[in-house]
Amino acid sequence: MALAFVLALSGTINIALAQQAPQPDPAGLATGDRTAVTDAAGNPIVVAAPTDPSAPDYATAKKAYDDYQAAAAREPIALHVADAVGHLKIATNFSWTLLTGYLVLFMQAGFALLTCGLVRKKNAGHLMMLNFAAYVFAFLAYWVCGFAFQYGGTAINAAPATIGGSPTLNHFLIGGGLHGILGGKGFFMSGPAYDSSSMCLILFEVVFMETAGYIIVGAICERITFWAFLLCELFIGGLLYPVFACWVWGGGWMSQLGLSEHWAHGYIDFAGSSVVHGVGGFAAMALAVVLGPRLGKYGPDGKPRAFPAHNLVYVVTGTFILLFGWMGFNPGSTLGATDLRISIVAVNTNLAGVAGAAVALTLWYFMFGKPDVTMACNGMLAGLVAITAPCAFVSPTSAVIIGAIAGAIVCGGVLFNERVLKIDDPCGAISVHGYCGWFGAVCVGIFADGTYGAGWNGVGTASYLGKAGQGVTGLLHGDPKQFVVQLCGATLMAVYAFGLTFVVFKIVNSIRSMRVSKESELAGLDVPEFGMGAYPEDALATFSMGAD
């Protein structure tokens, strides 16, 4: 009897706890209510009940709460209106987030054209297949476990309130509290992830992960086997990218360093200079080292040989498609159209891109006597990569400076990799995304001017650096701690992405070579790898000439 009573009581408690826990809302009917309604400064209309009677302002807070309750009792219809307004606000932000996610998805076409145009004609079909397969297989890995690893604990520290908070994603698989290391809910995008708020987040975040997956294509093309490439994409989508993204965006330990260690606002990357581009760039670097240079890239004297781009139209068109997609990448990272900082983010993004292109084009002209359109395009991408982390926190003038420096970095990085490190990077992906991604993250700690980001990562909600409303602030505006945490965090990213990728694929390559055969590489990979060429008329022309 006693045992039965205990079991019954235990079952009742478990049912009660399950009912209290946040439940998924796949229909979206319960997502967004009066608690989502705020003024322009983010102050909620709903007054929460004070919980600490010993607090100095308890009496004032208690009076405000009582006044709110009395007003609500007099005007119950106002609460229903507030619920409708809150739901509409979330719906508006859903629309913004999904639409900007579609723009980022379109960047795949830009990457495909850019990388295809930069390589030799005999490998064009191979390049297009790699870009296509990257989306397919990285997405599947992200579906299985990548999203859960990245955002499974986001509701604990980094709930995306603008799109409903994703409250069901509230468990870390490894770590906890302010020290989360790996998310633990949302595997197969089901269960807790089968929720309208979580699904909105998934759509936007999966295309960011895919961007990291595309980046490696430009550095390892023209010599990697298809099976090895697919393994690389599964690794990036399922493990490499989600882990670091959890640390920074999923409420993980790096984002919480401001609260746990009093390091400014913790590590910050607004839209992914380091989380997306840096991780992809340094993973690409490790893979390029493991694979080695293309046949004929270096002569007997060790000097590099140029392999000219086969289609400059593709290169320029792809670059402008990427610029267009970046209008979703950076402004969309507010996850809300109700955040009017989106206008500044958009302008800063464009300014950095054109500044990077101008400097790269000019610098190359002075070094080699002629402007190079491929380097100008890489300069634009370098500026876009560098501004991605600080875009919301800096002024337009700072954006131009950041883009200009990135344009110089990409030129120096390409030459340094090719001539000093002897790393063969056909498209300059390591310099554009790796080096400039690292630089962009550091720029947050240098140029952030404090006009945006009040309360970022839970730090300084009332005031920061002695000033109410002060947001994320960099070295030039009085916060050296933010510079230190950005420098350390960006460097950790580079070591993590390069180191883990190198170790994993050095082992893979020792078991089975990741490179195509010498004969296939010399002939071109289109036919040996896929059985068809991108330009079959070339083969017909050759056959016709031979017949004559």
PDB file of N, CA, C and O in Angstrom, residues 502-541:
ATOM      1  N   PHE A 502      42.057  19.322 -39.063  1.00  0.00           N
ATOM      2  CA  PHE A 502      43.326  18.715 -39.482  1.00  0.00           C
ATOM      3  C   PHE A 502      43.494  17.319 -38.883  1.00  0.00           C
ATOM      4  O   PHE A 502      43.845  16.362 -39.590  1.00  0.00           O
ATOM      5  N   VAL A 503      43.234  17.186 -37.593  1.00  0.00           N
ATOM      6  CA  VAL A 503      43.407  15.897 -36.931  1.00  0.00           C
ATOM      7  C   VAL A 503      42.471  14.846 -37.536  1.00  0.00           C
ATOM      8  O   VAL A 503      42.895  13.732 -37.873  1.00  0.00           O
ATOM      9  N   VAL A 504      41.202  15.206 -37.683  1.00  0.00           N
ATOM     10  CA  VAL A 504      40.213  14.248 -38.190  1.00  0.00           C
ATOM     11  C   VAL A 504      40.562  13.788 -39.604  1.00  0.00           C
ATOM     12  O   VAL A 504      40.581  12.580 -39.896  1.00  0.00           O
ATOM     13  N   PHE A 505      40.894  14.736 -40.480  1.00  0.00           N
ATOM     14  CA  PHE A 505      41.085  14.358 -41.878  1.00  0.00           C
ATOM     15  C   PHE A 505      42.511  13.922 -42.191  1.00  0.00           C
ATOM     16  O   PHE A 505      42.738  13.286 -43.229  1.00  0.00           O
ATOM     17  N   LYS A 506      43.435  14.195 -41.322  1.00  0.00           N
ATOM     18  CA  LYS A 506      44.754  13.583 -41.446  1.00  0.00           C
ATOM     19  C   LYS A 506      44.620  12.079 -41.215  1.00  0.00           C
ATOM     20  O   LYS A 506      45.229  11.260 -41.919  1.00  0.00           O
ATOM     21  N   ILE A 507      43.793  11.706 -40.251  1.00  0.00           N
ATOM     22  CA  ILE A 507      43.542  10.290 -39.978  1.00  0.00           C
ATOM     23  C   ILE A 507      42.785   9.654 -41.144  1.00  0.00           C
ATOM     24  O   ILE A 507      43.128   8.555 -41.606  1.00  0.00           O
ATOM     25  N   VAL A 508      41.752  10.338 -41.617  1.00  0.00           N
ATOM     26  CA  VAL A 508      40.983   9.814 -42.755  1.00  0.00           C
ATOM     27  C   VAL A 508      41.886   9.604 -43.962  1.00  0.00           C
ATOM     28  O   VAL A 508      41.835   8.557 -44.621  1.00  0.00           O
ATOM     29  N   ASN A 509      42.726  10.580 -44.241  1.00  0.00           N
ATOM     30  CA  ASN A 509      43.604  10.504 -45.416  1.00  0.00           C
ATOM     31  C   ASN A 509      44.645   9.401 -45.280  1.00  0.00           C
ATOM     32  O   ASN A 509      45.097   8.842 -46.287  1.00  0.00           O
ATOM     33  N   SER A 510      45.030   9.092 -44.046  1.00  0.00           N
ATOM     34  CA  SER A 510      46.005   8.007 -43.846  1.00  0.00           C
ATOM     35  C   SER A 510      45.374   6.638 -44.057  1.00  0.00           C
ATOM     36  O   SER A 510      46.063   5.674 -44.393  1.00  0.00           O
ATOM     37  N   ILE A 511      44.064   6.574 -43.856  1.00  0.00           N
ATOM     38  CA  ILE A 511      43.353   5.313 -44.072  1.00  0.00           C
ATOM     39  C   ILE A 511      43.044   5.115 -45.552  1.00  0.00           C
ATOM     40  O   ILE A 511      43.224   4.021 -46.103  1.00  0.00           O
ATOM     41  N   ARG A 512      42.586   6.193 -46.177  1.00  0.00           N
ATOM     42  CA  ARG A 512      42.282   6.136 -47.610  1.00  0.00           C
ATOM     43  C   ARG A 512      42.509   7.520 -48.201  1.00  0.00           C
ATOM     44  O   ARG A 512      41.997   8.507 -47.676  1.00  0.00           O
ATOM     45  N   SER A 513      43.259   7.596 -49.272  1.00  0.00           N
ATOM     46  CA  SER A 513      43.611   8.891 -49.856  1.00  0.00           C
ATOM     47  C   SER A 513      42.372   9.667 -50.275  1.00  0.00           C
ATOM     48  O   SER A 513      41.461   9.129 -50.910  1.00  0.00           O
ATOM     49  N   MET A 514      42.354  10.938 -49.914  1.00  0.00           N
ATOM     50  CA  MET A 514      41.241  11.819 -50.253  1.00  0.00           C
ATOM     51  C   MET A 514      41.408  12.453 -51.635  1.00  0.00           C
ATOM     52  O   MET A 514      40.508  13.142 -52.108  1.00  0.00           O
ATOM     53  N   ARG A 515      42.549  12.244 -52.253  1.00  0.00           N
ATOM     54  CA  ARG A 515      42.819  12.851 -53.558  1.00  0.00           C
ATOM     55  C   ARG A 515      42.424  11.933 -54.698  1.00  0.00           C
ATOM     56  O   ARG A 515      42.478  10.700 -54.591  1.00  0.00           O
ATOM     57  N   VAL A 516      42.052  12.547 -55.802  1.00  0.00           N
ATOM     58  CA  VAL A 516      41.792  11.785 -57.019  1.00  0.00           C
ATOM     59  C   VAL A 516      43.116  11.280 -57.579  1.00  0.00           C
ATOM     60  O   VAL A 516      44.198  11.711 -57.155  1.00  0.00           O
ATOM     61  N   SER A 517      43.048  10.393 -58.532  1.00  0.00           N
ATOM     62  CA  SER A 517      44.267   9.866 -59.144  1.00  0.00           C
ATOM     63  C   SER A 517      44.953  10.952 -59.961  1.00  0.00           C
ATOM     64  O   SER A 517      44.341  11.945 -60.369  1.00  0.00           O
ATOM     65  N   LYS A 518      46.241  10.741 -60.189  1.00  0.00           N
ATOM     66  CA  LYS A 518      47.013  11.692 -60.977  1.00  0.00           C
ATOM     67  C   LYS A 518      46.437  11.841 -62.379  1.00  0.00           C
ATOM     68  O   LYS A 518      46.334  12.952 -62.914  1.00  0.00           O
ATOM     69  N   GLU A 519      46.024  10.735 -62.977  1.00  0.00           N
ATOM     70  CA  GLU A 519      45.478  10.771 -64.329  1.00  0.00           C
ATOM     71  C   GLU A 519      44.185  11.581 -64.392  1.00  0.00           C
ATOM     72  O   GLU A 519      43.972  12.385 -65.310  1.00  0.00           O
ATOM     73  N   SER A 520      43.332  11.382 -63.409  1.00  0.00           N
ATOM     74  CA  SER A 520      42.067  12.125 -63.372  1.00  0.00           C
ATOM     75  C   SER A 520      42.311  13.611 -63.176  1.00  0.00           C
ATOM     76  O   SER A 520      41.650  14.450 -63.803  1.00  0.00           O
ATOM     77  N   GLU A 521      43.239  13.942 -62.295  1.00  0.00           N
ATOM     78  CA  GLU A 521      43.507  15.358 -62.027  1.00  0.00           C
ATOM     79  C   GLU A 521      44.048  16.054 -63.266  1.00  0.00           C
ATOM     80  O   GLU A 521      43.676  17.188 -63.564  1.00  0.00           O
ATOM     81  N   LEU A 522      44.907  15.391 -64.002  1.00  0.00           N
ATOM     82  CA  LEU A 522      45.478  16.000 -65.208  1.00  0.00           C
ATOM     83  C   LEU A 522      44.427  16.142 -66.306  1.00  0.00           C
ATOM     84  O   LEU A 522      44.404  17.143 -67.025  1.00  0.00           O
ATOM     85  N   ALA A 523      43.545  15.155 -66.405  1.00  0.00           N
ATOM     86  CA  ALA A 523      42.539  15.187 -67.459  1.00  0.00           C
ATOM     87  C   ALA A 523      41.390  16.134 -67.129  1.00  0.00           C
ATOM     88  O   ALA A 523      40.724  16.664 -68.024  1.00  0.00           O
ATOM     89  N   GLY A 524      41.170  16.377 -65.857  1.00  0.00           N
ATOM     90  CA  GLY A 524      40.007  17.138 -65.419  1.00  0.00           C
ATOM     91  C   GLY A 524      39.033  16.207 -64.733  1.00  0.00           C
ATOM     92  O   GLY A 524      38.892  15.038 -65.136  1.00  0.00           O
ATOM     93  N   LEU A 525      38.355  16.666 -63.712  1.00  0.00           N
ATOM     94  CA  LEU A 525      37.566  15.784 -62.859  1.00  0.00           C
ATOM     95  C   LEU A 525      36.126  15.575 -63.306  1.00  0.00           C
ATOM     96  O   LEU A 525      35.432  14.732 -62.746  1.00  0.00           O
ATOM     97  N   ASP A 526      35.676  16.323 -64.284  1.00  0.00           N
ATOM     98  CA  ASP A 526      34.267  16.226 -64.675  1.00  0.00           C
ATOM     99  C   ASP A 526      33.894  14.802 -65.090  1.00  0.00           C
ATOM    100  O   ASP A 526      32.961  14.203 -64.546  1.00  0.00           O
ATOM    101  N   VAL A 527      34.610  14.260 -66.056  1.00  0.00           N
ATOM    102  CA  VAL A 527      34.271  12.931 -66.570  1.00  0.00           C
ATOM    103  C   VAL A 527      34.696  11.820 -65.616  1.00  0.00           C
ATOM    104  O   VAL A 527      33.897  10.923 -65.302  1.00  0.00           O
ATOM    105  N   PRO A 528      35.931  11.813 -65.084  1.00  0.00           N
ATOM    106  CA  PRO A 528      36.329  10.735 -64.174  1.00  0.00           C
ATOM    107  C   PRO A 528      35.459  10.630 -62.922  1.00  0.00           C
ATOM    108  O   PRO A 528      35.168   9.529 -62.450  1.00  0.00           O
ATOM    109  N   GLU A 529      35.022  11.759 -62.372  1.00  0.00           N
ATOM    110  CA  GLU A 529      34.260  11.743 -61.125  1.00  0.00           C
ATOM    111  C   GLU A 529      32.754  11.605 -61.352  1.00  0.00           C
ATOM    112  O   GLU A 529      32.054  11.012 -60.545  1.00  0.00           O
ATOM    113  N   PHE A 530      32.242  12.185 -62.473  1.00  0.00           N
ATOM    114  CA  PHE A 530      30.793  12.245 -62.646  1.00  0.00           C
ATOM    115  C   PHE A 530      30.298  11.744 -63.999  1.00  0.00           C
ATOM    116  O   PHE A 530      29.101  11.696 -64.247  1.00  0.00           O
ATOM    117  N   GLY A 531      31.211  11.432 -64.892  1.00  0.00           N
ATOM    118  CA  GLY A 531      30.798  10.838 -66.154  1.00  0.00           C
ATOM    119  C   GLY A 531      30.301  11.813 -67.193  1.00  0.00           C
ATOM    120  O   GLY A 531      29.837  11.396 -68.258  1.00  0.00           O
ATOM    121  N   MET A 532      30.379  13.106 -66.927  1.00  0.00           N
ATOM    122  CA  MET A 532      29.947  14.090 -67.920  1.00  0.00           C
ATOM    123  C   MET A 532      30.723  15.386 -67.715  1.00  0.00           C
ATOM    124  O   MET A 532      31.131  15.707 -66.600  1.00  0.00           O
ATOM    125  N   GLY A 533      30.937  16.093 -68.823  1.00  0.00           N
ATOM    126  CA  GLY A 533      31.657  17.351 -68.756  1.00  0.00           C
ATOM    127  C   GLY A 533      30.714  18.536 -68.702  1.00  0.00           C
ATOM    128  O   GLY A 533      29.577  18.465 -69.178  1.00  0.00           O
ATOM    129  N   ALA A 534      31.201  19.634 -68.144  1.00  0.00           N
ATOM    130  CA  ALA A 534      30.393  20.852 -68.098  1.00  0.00           C
ATOM    131  C   ALA A 534      30.256  21.456 -69.488  1.00  0.00           C
ATOM    132  O   ALA A 534      29.277  22.140 -69.781  1.00  0.00           O
ATOM    133  N   TYR A 535      31.237  21.197 -70.348  1.00  0.00           N
ATOM    134  CA  TYR A 535      31.240  21.754 -71.704  1.00  0.00           C
ATOM    135  C   TYR A 535      31.436  20.604 -72.701  1.00  0.00           C
ATOM    136  O   TYR A 535      32.518  20.430 -73.261  1.00  0.00           O
ATOM    137  N   PRO A 536      30.412  19.787 -72.927  1.00  0.00           N
ATOM    138  CA  PRO A 536      30.571  18.610 -73.804  1.00  0.00           C
ATOM    139  C   PRO A 536      30.909  18.979 -75.234  1.00  0.00           C
ATOM    140  O   PRO A 536      31.471  18.165 -75.972  1.00  0.00           O
ATOM    141  N   GLU A 537      30.582  20.208 -75.645  1.00  0.00           N
ATOM    142  CA  GLU A 537      30.901  20.593 -77.016  1.00  0.00           C
ATOM    143  C   GLU A 537      32.409  20.633 -77.255  1.00  0.00           C
ATOM    144  O   GLU A 537      32.870  20.481 -78.388  1.00  0.00           O
ATOM    145  N   ASP A 538      33.188  20.826 -76.190  1.00  0.00           N
ATOM    146  CA  ASP A 538      34.645  20.814 -76.340  1.00  0.00           C
ATOM    147  C   ASP A 538      35.123  19.431 -76.789  1.00  0.00           C
ATOM    148  O   ASP A 538      35.993  19.304 -77.655  1.00  0.00           O
ATOM    149  N   ALA A 539      34.537  18.394 -76.184  1.00  0.00           N
ATOM    150  CA  ALA A 539      34.908  17.034 -76.569  1.00  0.00           C
ATOM    151  C   ALA A 539      34.487  16.738 -77.998  1.00  0.00           C
ATOM    152  O   ALA A 539      35.220  16.095 -78.762  1.00  0.00           O
ATOM    153  N   LEU A 540      33.322  17.238 -78.384  1.00  0.00           N
ATOM    154  CA  LEU A 540      32.858  17.021 -79.751  1.00  0.00           C
ATOM    155  C   LEU A 540      33.756  17.737 -80.744  1.00  0.00           C
ATOM    156  O   LEU A 540      34.081  17.206 -81.807  1.00  0.00           O
ATOM    157  N   ALA A 541      34.193  18.937 -80.371  1.00  0.00           N
ATOM    158  CA  ALA A 541      35.076  19.707 -81.256  1.00  0.00           C
ATOM    159  C   ALA A 541      36.415  19.000 -81.415  1.00  0.00           C
ATOM    160  O   ALA A 541      36.973  18.923 -82.508  1.00  0.00           O
TER     161      ALA A 541
END
